[in-house]
mmCIF file of C-alpha atoms in Angstrom:
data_model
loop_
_atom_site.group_PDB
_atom_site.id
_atom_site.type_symbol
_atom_site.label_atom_id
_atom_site.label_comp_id
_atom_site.label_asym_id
_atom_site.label_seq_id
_atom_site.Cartn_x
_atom_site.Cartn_y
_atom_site.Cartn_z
ATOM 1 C CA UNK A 1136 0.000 0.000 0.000
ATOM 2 C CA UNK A 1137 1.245 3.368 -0.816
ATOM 3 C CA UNK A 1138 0.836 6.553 1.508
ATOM 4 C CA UNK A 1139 -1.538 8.751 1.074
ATOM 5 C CA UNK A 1140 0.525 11.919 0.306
ATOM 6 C CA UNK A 1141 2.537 9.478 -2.070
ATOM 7 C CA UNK A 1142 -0.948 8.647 -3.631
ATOM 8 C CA UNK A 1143 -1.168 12.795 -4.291
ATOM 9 C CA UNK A 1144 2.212 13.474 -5.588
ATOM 10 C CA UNK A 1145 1.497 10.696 -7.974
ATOM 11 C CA UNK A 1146 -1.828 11.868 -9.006
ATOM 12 C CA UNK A 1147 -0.660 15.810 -9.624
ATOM 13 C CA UNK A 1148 2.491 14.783 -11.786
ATOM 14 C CA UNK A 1149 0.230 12.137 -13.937
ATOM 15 C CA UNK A 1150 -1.809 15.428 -14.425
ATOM 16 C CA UNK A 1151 1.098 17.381 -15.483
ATOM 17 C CA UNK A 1152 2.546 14.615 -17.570
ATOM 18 C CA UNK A 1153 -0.822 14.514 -19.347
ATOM 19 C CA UNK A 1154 -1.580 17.940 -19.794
ATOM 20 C CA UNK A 1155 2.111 17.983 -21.640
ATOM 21 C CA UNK A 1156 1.771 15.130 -23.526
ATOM 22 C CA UNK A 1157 -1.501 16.266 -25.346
ATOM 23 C CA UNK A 1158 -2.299 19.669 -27.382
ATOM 24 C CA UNK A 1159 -5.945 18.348 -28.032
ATOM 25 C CA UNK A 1160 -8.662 20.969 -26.274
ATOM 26 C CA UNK A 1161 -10.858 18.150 -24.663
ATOM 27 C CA UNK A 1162 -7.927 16.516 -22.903
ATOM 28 C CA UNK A 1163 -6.643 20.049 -21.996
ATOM 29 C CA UNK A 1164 -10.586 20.458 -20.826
ATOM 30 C CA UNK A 1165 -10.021 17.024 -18.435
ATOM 31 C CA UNK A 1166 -6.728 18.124 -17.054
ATOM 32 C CA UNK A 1167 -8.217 21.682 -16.123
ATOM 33 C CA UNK A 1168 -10.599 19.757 -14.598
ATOM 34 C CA UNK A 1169 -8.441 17.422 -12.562
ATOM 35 C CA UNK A 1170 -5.591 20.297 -11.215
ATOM 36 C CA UNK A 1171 -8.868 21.978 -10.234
ATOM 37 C CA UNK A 1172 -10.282 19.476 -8.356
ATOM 38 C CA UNK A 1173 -6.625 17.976 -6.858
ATOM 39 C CA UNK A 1174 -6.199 22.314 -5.714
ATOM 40 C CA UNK A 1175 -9.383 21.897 -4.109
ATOM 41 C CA UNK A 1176 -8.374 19.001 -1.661
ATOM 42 C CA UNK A 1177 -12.017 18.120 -1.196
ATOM 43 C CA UNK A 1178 -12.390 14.628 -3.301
ATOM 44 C CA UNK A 1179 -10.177 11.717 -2.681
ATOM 45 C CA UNK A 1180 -7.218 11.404 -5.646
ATOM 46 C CA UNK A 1181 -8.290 8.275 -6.312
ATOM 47 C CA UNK A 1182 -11.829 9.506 -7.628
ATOM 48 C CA UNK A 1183 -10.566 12.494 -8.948
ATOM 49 C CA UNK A 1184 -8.376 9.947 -11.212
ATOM 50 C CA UNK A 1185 -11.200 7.258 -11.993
ATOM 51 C CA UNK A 1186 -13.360 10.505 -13.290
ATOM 52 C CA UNK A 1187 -10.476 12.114 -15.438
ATOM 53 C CA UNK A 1188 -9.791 8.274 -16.837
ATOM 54 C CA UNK A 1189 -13.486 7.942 -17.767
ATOM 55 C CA UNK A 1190 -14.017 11.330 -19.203
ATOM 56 C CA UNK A 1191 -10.647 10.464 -21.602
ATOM 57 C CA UNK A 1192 -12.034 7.121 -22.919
ATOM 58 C CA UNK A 1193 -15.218 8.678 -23.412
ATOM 59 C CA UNK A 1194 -13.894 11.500 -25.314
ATOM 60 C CA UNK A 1195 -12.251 8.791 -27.273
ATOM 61 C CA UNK A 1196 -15.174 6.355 -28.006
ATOM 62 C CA UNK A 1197 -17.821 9.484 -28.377
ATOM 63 C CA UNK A 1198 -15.669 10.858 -31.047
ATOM 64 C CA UNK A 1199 -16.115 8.636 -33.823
ATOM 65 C CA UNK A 1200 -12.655 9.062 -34.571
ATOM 66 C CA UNK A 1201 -12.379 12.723 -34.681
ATOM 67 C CA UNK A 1202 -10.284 12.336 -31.493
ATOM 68 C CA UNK A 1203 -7.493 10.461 -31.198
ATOM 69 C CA UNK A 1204 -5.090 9.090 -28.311
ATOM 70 C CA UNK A 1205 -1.456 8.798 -28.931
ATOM 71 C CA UNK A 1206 0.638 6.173 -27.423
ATOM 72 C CA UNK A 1207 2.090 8.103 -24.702
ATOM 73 C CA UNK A 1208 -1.037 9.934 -23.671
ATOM 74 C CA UNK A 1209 -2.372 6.298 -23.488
ATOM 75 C CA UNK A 1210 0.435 4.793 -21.530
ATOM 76 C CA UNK A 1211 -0.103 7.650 -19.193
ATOM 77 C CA UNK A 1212 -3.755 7.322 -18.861
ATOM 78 C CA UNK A 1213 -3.005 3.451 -17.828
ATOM 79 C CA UNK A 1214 -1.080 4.749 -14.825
ATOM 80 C CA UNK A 1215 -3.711 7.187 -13.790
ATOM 81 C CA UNK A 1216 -6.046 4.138 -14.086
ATOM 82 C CA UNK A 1217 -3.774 2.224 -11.881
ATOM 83 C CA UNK A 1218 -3.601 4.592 -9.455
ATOM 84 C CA UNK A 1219 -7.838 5.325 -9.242
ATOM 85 C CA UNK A 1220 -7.691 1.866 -8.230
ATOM 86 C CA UNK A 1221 -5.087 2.324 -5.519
ATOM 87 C CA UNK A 1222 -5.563 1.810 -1.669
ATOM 88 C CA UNK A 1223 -4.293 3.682 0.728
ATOM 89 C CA UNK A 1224 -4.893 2.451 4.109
ATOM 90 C CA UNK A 1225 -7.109 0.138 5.962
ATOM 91 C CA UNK A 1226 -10.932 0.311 5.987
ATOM 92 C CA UNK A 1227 -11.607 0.538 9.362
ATOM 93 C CA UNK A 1228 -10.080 3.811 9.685
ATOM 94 C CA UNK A 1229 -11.255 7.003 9.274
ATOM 95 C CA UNK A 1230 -10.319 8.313 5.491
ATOM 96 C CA UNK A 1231 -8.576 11.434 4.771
ATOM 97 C CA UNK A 1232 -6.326 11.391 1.598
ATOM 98 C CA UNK A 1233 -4.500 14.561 1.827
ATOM 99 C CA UNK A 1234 -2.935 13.965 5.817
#
């Protein structure tokens, strides 16, 4: 299990990483959305992740090809996917991501 300020670290430079590996404006629209809601410190990373992972696979299949992935934005989105699915502690604790 990872810590939970590991966990963040990992979740704000997988943001970075995508916003520079993509010039496309609905990518650029999910990353706003995810340093937005990482600055906030109100969601857990790990959600903030699983929603920026859906949104990019969505923007994919809803495209109809118009929008297209390239390898390393893909390989990067595999990590964030990873990482949504990342625990940090026990469950019979209380929760808090960003201690």
């Amino acid at each position: 299990m990872k810590s939970r300020k590991e966990i963040a670290r990992l979740a704000n430079e997988l943001t970075q990483a995508l916003e520079q590996s993509t010039d496309d404006k609905v990518f650029l629209k999910i990353v706003a959305y995810g340093k937005d809601a990482l600055g906030k410190r109100q969601i857990a990373p790990q959600i903030i992740m699983e929603k920026m992972v859906t949104a990019s696979y969505e923007a994919v299949l809803r495209g109809k090809g118009k929008i297209k992935m390239s390898a390393e934005t893909l390989a990067i989105v595999k990590q964030m996917e990873e990482l949504s699915r990342t625990r940090s502690i026990l469950p019979f604790r209380r929760y808090d991501p960003w201690d």
